[in-house]
N, CA, C and O atoms as a CHARMM CRD file, in Angstrom:
* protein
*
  312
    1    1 UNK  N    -18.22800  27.95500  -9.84000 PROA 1      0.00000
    2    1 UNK  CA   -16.86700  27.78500 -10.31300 PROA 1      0.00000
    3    1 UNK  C    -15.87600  28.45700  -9.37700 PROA 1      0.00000
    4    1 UNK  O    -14.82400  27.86700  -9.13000 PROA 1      0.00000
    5    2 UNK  N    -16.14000  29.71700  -8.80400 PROA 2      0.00000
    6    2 UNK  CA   -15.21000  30.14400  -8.10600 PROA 2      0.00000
    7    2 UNK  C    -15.09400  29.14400  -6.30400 PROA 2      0.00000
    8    2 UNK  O    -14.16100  28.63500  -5.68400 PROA 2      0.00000
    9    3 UNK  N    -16.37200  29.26500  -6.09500 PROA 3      0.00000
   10    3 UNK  CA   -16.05500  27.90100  -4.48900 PROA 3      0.00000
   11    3 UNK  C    -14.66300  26.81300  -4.97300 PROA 3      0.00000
   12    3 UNK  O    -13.52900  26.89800  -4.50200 PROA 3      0.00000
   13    4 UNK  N    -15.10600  25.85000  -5.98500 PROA 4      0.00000
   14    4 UNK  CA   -14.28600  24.98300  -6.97300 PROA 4      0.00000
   15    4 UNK  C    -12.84000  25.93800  -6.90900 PROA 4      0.00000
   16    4 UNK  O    -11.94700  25.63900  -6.11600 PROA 4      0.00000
   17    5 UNK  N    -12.76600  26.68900  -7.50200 PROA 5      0.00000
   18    5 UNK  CA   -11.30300  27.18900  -8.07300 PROA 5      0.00000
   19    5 UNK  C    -10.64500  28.01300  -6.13100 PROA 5      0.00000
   20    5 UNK  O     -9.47200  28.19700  -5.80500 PROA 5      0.00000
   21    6 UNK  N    -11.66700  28.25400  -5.43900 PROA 6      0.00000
   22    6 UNK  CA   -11.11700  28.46000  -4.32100 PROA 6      0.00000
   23    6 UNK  C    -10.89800  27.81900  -3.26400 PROA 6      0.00000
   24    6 UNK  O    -10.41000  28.20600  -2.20300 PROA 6      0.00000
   25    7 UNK  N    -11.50000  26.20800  -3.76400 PROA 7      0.00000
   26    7 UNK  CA   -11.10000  25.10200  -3.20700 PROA 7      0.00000
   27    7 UNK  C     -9.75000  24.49900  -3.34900 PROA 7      0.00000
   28    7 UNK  O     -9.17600  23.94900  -2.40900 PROA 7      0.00000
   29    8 UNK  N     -9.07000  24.65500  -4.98600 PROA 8      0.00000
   30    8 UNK  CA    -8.20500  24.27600  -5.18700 PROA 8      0.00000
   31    8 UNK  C     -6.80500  24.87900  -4.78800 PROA 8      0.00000
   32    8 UNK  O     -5.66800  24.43900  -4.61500 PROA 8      0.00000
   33    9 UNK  N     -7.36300  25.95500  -4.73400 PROA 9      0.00000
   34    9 UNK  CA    -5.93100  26.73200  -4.03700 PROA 9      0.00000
   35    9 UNK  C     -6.03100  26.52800  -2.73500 PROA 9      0.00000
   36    9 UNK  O     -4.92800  26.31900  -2.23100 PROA 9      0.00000
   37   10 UNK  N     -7.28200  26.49700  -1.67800 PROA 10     0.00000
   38   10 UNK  CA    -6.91400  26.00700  -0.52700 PROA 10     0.00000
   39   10 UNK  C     -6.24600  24.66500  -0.30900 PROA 10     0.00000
   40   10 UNK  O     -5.56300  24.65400   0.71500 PROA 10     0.00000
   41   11 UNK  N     -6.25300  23.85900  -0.79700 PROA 11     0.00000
   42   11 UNK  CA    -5.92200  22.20500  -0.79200 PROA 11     0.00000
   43   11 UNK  C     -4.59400  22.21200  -1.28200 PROA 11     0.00000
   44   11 UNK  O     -3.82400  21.38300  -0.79700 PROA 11     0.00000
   45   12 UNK  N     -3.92500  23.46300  -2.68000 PROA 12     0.00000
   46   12 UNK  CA    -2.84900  22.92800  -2.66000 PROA 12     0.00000
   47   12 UNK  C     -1.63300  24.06300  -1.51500 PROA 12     0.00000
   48   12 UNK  O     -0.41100  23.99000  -1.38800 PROA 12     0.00000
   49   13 UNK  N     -2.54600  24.92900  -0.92500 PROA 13     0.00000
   50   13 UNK  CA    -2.04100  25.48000   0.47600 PROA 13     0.00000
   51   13 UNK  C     -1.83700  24.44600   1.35400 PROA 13     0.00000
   52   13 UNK  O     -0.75800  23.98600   1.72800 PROA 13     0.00000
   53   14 UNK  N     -2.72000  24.18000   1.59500 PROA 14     0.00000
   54   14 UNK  CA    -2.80400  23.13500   2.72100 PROA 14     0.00000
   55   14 UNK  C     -1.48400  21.88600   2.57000 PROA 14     0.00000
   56   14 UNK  O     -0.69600  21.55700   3.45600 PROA 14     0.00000
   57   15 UNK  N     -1.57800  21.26900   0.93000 PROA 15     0.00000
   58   15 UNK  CA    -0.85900  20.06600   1.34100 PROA 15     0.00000
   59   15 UNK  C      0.70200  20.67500   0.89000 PROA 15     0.00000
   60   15 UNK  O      1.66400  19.92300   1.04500 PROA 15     0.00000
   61   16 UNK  N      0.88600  21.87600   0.40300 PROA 16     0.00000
   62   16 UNK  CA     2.37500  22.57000   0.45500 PROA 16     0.00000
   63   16 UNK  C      2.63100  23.14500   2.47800 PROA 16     0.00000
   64   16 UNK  O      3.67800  22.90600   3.07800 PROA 16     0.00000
   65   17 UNK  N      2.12700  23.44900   2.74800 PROA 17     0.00000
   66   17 UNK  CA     2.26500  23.61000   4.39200 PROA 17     0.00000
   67   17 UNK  C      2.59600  22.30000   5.15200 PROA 17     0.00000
   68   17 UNK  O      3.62600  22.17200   5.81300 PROA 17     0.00000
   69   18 UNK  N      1.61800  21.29800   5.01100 PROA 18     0.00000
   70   18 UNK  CA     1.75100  20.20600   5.71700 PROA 18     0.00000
   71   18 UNK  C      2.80200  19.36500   5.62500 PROA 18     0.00000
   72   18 UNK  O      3.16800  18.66300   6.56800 PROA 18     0.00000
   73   19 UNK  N      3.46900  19.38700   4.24800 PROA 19     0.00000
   74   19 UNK  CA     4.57000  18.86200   3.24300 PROA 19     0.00000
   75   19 UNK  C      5.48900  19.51900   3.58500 PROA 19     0.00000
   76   19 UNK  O      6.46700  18.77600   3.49600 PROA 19     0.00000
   77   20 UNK  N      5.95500  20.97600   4.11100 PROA 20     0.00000
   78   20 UNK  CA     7.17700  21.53800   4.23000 PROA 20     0.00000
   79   20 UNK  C      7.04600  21.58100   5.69400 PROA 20     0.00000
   80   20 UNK  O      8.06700  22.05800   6.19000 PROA 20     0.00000
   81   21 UNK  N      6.05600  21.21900   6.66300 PROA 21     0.00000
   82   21 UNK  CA     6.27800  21.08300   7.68400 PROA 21     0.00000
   83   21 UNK  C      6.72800  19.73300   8.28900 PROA 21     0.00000
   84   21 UNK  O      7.27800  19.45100   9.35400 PROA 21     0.00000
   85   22 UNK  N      6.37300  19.11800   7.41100 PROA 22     0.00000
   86   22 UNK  CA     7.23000  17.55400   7.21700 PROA 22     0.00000
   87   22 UNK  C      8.47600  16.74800   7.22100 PROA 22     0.00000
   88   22 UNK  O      9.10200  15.82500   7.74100 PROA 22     0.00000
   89   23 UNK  N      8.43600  17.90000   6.09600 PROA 23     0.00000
   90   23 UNK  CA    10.49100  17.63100   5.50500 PROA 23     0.00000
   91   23 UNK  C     11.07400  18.71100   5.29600 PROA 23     0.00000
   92   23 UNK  O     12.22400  18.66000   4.85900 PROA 23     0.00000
   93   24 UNK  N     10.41700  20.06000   5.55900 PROA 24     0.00000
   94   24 UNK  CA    11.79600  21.30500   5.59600 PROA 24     0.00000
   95   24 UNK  C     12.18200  21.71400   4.60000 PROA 24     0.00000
   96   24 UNK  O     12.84400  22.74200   4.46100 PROA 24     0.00000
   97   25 UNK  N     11.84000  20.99800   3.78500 PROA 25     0.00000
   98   25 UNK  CA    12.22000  21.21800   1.80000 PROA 25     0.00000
   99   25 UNK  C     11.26900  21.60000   1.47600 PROA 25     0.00000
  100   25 UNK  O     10.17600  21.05500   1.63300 PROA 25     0.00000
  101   26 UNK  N     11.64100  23.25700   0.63200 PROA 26     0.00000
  102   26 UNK  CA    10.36900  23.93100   0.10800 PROA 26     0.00000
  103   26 UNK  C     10.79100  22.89100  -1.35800 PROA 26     0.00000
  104   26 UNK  O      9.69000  22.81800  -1.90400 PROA 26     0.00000
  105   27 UNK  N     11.59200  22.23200  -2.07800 PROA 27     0.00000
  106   27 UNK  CA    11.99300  21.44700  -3.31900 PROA 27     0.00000
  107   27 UNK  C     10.75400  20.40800  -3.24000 PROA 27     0.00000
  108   27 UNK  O      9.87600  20.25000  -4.08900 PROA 27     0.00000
  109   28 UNK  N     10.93300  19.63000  -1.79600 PROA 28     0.00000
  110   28 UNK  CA    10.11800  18.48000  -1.67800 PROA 28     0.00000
  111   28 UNK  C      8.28900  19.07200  -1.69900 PROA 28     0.00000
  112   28 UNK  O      7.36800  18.65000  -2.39800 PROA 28     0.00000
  113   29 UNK  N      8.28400  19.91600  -0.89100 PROA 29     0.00000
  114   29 UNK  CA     7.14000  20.47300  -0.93300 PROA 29     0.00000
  115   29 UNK  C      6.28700  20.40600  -2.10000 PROA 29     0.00000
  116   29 UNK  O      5.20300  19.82700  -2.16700 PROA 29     0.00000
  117   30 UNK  N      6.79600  20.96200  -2.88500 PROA 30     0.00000
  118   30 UNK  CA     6.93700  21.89400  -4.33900 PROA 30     0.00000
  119   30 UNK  C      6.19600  20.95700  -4.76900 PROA 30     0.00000
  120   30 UNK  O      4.99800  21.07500  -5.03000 PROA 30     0.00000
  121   31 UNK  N      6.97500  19.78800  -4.89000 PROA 31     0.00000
  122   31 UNK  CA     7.04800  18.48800  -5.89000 PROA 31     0.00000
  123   31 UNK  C      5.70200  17.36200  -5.40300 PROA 31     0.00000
  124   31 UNK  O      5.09000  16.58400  -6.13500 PROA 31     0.00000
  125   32 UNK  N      5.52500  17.60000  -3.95400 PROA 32     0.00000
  126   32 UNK  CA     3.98900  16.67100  -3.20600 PROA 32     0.00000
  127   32 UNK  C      3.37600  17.73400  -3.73400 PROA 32     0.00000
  128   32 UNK  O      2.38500  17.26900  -4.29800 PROA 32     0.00000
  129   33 UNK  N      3.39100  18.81600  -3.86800 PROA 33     0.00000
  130   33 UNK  CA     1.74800  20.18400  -4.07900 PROA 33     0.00000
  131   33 UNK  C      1.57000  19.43200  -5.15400 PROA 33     0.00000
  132   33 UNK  O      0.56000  18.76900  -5.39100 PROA 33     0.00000
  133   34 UNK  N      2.71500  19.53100  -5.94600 PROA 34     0.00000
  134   34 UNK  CA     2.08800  19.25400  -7.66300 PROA 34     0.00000
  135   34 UNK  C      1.82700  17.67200  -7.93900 PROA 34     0.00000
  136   34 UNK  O      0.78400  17.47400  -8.56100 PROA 34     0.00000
  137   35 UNK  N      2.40700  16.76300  -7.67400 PROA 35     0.00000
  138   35 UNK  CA     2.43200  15.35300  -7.58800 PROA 35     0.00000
  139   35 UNK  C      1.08400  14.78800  -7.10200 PROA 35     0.00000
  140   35 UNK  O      0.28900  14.20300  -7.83800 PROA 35     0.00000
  141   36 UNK  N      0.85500  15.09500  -5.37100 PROA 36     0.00000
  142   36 UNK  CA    -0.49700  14.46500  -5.12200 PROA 36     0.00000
  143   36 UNK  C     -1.70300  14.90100  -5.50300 PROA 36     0.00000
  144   36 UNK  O     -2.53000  14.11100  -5.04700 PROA 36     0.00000
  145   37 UNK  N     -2.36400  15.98300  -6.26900 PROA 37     0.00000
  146   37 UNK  CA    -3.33400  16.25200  -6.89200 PROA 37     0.00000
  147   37 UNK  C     -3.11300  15.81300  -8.61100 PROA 37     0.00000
  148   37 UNK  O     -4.11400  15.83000  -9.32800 PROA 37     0.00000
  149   38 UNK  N     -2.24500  15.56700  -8.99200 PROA 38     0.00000
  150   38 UNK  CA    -2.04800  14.25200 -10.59100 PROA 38     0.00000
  151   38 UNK  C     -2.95000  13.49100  -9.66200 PROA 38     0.00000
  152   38 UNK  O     -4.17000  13.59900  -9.53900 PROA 38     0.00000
  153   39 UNK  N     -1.99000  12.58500  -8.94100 PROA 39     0.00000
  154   39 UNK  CA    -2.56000  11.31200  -8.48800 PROA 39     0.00000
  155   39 UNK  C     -3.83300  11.08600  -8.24900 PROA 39     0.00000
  156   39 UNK  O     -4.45300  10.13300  -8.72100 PROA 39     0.00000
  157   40 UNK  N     -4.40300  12.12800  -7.34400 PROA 40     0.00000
  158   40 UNK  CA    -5.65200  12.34500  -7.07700 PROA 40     0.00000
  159   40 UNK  C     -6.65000  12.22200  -8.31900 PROA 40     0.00000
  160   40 UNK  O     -7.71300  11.60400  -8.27200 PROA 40     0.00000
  161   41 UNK  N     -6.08500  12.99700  -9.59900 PROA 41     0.00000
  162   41 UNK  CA    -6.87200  12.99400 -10.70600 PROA 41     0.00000
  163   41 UNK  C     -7.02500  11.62400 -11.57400 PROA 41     0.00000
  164   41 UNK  O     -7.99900  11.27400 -12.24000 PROA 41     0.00000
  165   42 UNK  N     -5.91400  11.01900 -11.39700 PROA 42     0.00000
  166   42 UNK  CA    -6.00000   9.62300 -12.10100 PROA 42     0.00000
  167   42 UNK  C     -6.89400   8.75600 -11.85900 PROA 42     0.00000
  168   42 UNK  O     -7.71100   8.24200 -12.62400 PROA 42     0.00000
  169   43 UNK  N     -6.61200   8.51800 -10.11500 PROA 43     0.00000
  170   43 UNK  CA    -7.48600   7.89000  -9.18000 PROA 43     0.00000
  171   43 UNK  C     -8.84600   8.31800  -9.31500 PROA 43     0.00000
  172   43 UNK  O     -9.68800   7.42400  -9.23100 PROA 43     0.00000
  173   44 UNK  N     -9.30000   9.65000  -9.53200 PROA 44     0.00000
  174   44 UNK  CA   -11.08800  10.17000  -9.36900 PROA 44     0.00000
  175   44 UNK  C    -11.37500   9.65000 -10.74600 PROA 44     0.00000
  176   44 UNK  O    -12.51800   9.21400 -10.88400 PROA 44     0.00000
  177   45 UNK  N    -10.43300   9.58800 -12.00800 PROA 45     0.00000
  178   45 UNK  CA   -10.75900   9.22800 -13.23100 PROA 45     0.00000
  179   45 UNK  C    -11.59300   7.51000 -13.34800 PROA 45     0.00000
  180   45 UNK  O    -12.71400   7.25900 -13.79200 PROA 45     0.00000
  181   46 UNK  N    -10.80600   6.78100 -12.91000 PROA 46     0.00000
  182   46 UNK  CA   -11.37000   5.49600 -12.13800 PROA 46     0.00000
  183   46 UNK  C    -11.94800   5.16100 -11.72300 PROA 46     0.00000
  184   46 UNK  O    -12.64500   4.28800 -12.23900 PROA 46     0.00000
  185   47 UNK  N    -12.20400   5.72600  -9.99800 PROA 47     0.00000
  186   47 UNK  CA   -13.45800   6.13600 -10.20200 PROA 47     0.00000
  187   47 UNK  C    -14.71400   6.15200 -10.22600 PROA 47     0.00000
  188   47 UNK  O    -15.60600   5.39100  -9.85200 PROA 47     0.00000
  189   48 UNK  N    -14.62700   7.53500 -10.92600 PROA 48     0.00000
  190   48 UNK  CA   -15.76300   7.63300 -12.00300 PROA 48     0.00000
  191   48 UNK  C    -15.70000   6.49000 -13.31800 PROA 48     0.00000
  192   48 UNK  O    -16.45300   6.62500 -14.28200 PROA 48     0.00000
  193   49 UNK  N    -15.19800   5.91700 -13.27100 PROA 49     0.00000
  194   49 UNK  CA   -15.15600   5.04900 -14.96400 PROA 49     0.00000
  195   49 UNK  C    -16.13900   3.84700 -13.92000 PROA 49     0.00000
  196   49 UNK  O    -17.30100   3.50900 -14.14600 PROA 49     0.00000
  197   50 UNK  N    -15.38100   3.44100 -12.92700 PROA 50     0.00000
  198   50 UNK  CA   -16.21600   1.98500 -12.55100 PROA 50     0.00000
  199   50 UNK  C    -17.14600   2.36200 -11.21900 PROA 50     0.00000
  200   50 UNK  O    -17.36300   1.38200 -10.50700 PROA 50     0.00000
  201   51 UNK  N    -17.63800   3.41700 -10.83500 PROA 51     0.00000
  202   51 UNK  CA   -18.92300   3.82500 -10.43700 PROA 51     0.00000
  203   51 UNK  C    -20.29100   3.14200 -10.68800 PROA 51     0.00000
  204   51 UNK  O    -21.00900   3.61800 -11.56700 PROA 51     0.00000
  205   52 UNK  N    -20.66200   2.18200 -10.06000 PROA 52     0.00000
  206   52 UNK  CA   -21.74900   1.94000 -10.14000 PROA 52     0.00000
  207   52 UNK  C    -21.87300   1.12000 -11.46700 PROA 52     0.00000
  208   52 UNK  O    -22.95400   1.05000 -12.05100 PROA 52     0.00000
  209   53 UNK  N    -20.68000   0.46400 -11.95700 PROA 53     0.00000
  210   53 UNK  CA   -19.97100  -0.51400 -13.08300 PROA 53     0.00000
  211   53 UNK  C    -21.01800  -1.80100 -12.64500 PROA 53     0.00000
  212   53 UNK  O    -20.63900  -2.55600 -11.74900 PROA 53     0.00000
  213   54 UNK  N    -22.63000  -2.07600 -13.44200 PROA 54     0.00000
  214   54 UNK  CA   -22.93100  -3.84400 -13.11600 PROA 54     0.00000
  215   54 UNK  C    -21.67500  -4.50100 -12.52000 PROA 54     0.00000
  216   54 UNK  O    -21.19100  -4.34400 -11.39900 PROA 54     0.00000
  217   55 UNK  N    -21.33500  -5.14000 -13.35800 PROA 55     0.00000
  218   55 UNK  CA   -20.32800  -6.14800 -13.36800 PROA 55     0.00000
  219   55 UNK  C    -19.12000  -6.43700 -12.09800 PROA 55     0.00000
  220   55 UNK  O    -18.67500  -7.46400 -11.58500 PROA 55     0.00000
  221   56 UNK  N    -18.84400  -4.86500 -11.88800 PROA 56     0.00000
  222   56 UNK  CA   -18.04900  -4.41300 -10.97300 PROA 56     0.00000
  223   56 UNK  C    -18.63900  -4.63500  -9.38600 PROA 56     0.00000
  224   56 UNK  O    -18.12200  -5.12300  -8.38100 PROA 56     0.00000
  225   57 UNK  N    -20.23200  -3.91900  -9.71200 PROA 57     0.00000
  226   57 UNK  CA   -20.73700  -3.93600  -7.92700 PROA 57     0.00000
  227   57 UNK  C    -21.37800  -5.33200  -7.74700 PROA 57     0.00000
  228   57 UNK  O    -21.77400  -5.69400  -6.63900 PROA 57     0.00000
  229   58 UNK  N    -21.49100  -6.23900  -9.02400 PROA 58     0.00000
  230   58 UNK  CA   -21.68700  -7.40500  -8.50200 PROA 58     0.00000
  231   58 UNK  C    -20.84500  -8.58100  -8.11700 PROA 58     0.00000
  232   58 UNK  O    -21.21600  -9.62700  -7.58500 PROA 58     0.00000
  233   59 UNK  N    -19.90400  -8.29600  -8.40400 PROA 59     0.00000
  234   59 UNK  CA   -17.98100  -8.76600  -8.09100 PROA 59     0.00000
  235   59 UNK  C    -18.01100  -8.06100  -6.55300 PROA 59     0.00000
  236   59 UNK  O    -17.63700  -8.82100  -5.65900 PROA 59     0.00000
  237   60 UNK  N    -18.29800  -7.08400  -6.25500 PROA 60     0.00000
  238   60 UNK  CA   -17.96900  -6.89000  -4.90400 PROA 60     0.00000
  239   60 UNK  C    -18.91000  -7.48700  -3.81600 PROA 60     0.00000
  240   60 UNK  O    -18.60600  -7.99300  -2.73600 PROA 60     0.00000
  241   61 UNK  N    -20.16700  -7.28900  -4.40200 PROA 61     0.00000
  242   61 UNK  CA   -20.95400  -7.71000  -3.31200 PROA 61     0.00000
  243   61 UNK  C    -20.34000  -9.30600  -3.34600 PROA 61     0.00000
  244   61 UNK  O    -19.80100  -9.53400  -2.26300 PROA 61     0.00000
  245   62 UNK  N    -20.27300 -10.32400  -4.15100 PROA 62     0.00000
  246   62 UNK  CA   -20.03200 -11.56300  -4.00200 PROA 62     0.00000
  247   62 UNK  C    -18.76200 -11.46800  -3.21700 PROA 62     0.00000
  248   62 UNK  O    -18.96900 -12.20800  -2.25600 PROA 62     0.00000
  249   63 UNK  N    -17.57700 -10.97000  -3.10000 PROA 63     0.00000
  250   63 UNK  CA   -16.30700 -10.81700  -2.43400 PROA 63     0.00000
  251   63 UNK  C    -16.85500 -10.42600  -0.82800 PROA 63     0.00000
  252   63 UNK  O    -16.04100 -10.52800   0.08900 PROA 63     0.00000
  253   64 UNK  N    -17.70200 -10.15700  -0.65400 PROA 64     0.00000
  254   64 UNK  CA   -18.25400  -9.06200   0.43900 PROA 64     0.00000
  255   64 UNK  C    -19.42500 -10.05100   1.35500 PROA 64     0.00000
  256   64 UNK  O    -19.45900 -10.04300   2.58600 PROA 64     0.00000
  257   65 UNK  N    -20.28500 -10.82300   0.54600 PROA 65     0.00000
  258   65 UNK  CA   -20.89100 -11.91600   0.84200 PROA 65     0.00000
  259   65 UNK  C    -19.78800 -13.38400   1.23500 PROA 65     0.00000
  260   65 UNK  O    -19.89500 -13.94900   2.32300 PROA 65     0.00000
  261   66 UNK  N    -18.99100 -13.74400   0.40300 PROA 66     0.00000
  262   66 UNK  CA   -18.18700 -14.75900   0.70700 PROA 66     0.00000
  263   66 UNK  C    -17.14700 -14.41600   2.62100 PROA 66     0.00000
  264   66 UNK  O    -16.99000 -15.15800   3.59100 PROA 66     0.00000
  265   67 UNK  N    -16.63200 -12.77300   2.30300 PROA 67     0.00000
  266   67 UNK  CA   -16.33100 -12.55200   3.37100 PROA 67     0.00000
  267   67 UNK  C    -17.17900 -12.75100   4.65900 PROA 67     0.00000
  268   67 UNK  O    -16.78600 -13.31100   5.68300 PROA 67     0.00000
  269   68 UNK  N    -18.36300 -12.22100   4.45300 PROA 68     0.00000
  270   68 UNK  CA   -19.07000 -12.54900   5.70000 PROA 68     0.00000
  271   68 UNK  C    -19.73200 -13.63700   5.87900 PROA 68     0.00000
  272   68 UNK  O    -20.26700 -13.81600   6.97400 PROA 68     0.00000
  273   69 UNK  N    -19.85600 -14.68000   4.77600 PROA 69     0.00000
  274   69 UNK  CA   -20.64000 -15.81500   4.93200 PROA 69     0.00000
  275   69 UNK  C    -19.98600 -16.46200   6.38200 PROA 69     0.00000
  276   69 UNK  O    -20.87900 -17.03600   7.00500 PROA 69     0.00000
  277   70 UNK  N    -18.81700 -16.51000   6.99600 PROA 70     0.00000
  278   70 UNK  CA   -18.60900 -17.38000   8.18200 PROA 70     0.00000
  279   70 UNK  C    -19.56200 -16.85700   9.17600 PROA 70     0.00000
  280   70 UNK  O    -20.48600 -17.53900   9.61800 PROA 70     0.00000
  281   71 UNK  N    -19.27500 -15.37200   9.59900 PROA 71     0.00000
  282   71 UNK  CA   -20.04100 -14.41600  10.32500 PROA 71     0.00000
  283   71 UNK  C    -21.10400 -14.65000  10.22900 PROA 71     0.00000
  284   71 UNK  O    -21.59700 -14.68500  11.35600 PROA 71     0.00000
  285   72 UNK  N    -21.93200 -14.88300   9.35200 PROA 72     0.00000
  286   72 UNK  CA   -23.38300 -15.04900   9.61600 PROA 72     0.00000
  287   72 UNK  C    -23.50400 -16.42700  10.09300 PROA 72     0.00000
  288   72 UNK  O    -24.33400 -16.54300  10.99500 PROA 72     0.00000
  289   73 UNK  N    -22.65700 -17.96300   9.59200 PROA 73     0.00000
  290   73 UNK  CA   -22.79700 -18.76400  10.10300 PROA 73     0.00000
  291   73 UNK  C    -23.06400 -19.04700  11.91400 PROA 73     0.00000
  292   73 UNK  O    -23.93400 -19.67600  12.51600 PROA 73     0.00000
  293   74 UNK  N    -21.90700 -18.27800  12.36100 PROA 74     0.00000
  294   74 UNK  CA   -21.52300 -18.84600  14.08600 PROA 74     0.00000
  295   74 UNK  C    -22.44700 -18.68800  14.99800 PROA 74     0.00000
  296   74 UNK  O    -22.82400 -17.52100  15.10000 PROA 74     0.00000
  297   75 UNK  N    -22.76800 -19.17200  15.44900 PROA 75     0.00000
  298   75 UNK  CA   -23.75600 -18.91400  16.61000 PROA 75     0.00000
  299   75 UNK  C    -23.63800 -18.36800  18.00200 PROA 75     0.00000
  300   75 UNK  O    -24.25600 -18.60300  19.04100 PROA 75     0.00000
  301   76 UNK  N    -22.56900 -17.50100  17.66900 PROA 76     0.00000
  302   76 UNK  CA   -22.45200 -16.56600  18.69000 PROA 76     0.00000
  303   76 UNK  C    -23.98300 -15.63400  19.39800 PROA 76     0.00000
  304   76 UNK  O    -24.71200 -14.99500  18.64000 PROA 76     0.00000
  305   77 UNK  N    -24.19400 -15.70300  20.60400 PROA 77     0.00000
  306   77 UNK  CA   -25.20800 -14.70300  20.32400 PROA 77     0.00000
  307   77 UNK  C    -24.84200 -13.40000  20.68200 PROA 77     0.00000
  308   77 UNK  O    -23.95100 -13.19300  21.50600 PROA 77     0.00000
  309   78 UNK  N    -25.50300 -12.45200  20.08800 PROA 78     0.00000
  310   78 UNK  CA   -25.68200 -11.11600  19.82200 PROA 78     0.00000
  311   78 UNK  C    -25.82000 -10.52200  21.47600 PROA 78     0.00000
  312   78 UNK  O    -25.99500  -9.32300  21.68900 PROA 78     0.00000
């Protein structure tokens, strides 16, 4: 728990530094520290919800197969 909890204060160091070295606004800063780790949490919530989702990884592979079906067609050689 403490690596974890001393992760989080490094990261929101990091993206308050990178953020006020950006735009000069400790306001703006302030507001990305706290803003992009929400986001982050919504997004990991997701996710984790459709992780390894049937339905989901078999929707991709078919999107993923259709994409490369030309590619495997051409007879380019290797």
């Amino acid at each position: 728990m403490a690596k974890t909890a001393s992760f989080g204060v490094m990261h929101l160091g990091i993206a308050f530094t990178v953020s006020y070295m950006l735009t000069g606004s400790v306001a703006i800063s302030g507001a990305i520290t706290i803003v992009e780790p929400l986001c982050n949490t919504v997004a990991h919530y997701f996710f984790d919800k459709y992780w390894g989702h049937p339905p989901l990884v078999a929707q991709v592979r078919q999107w993923r197969d259709n994409l490369l079906r030309p590619l495997r067609r051409s007879s380019v050689p290797v």
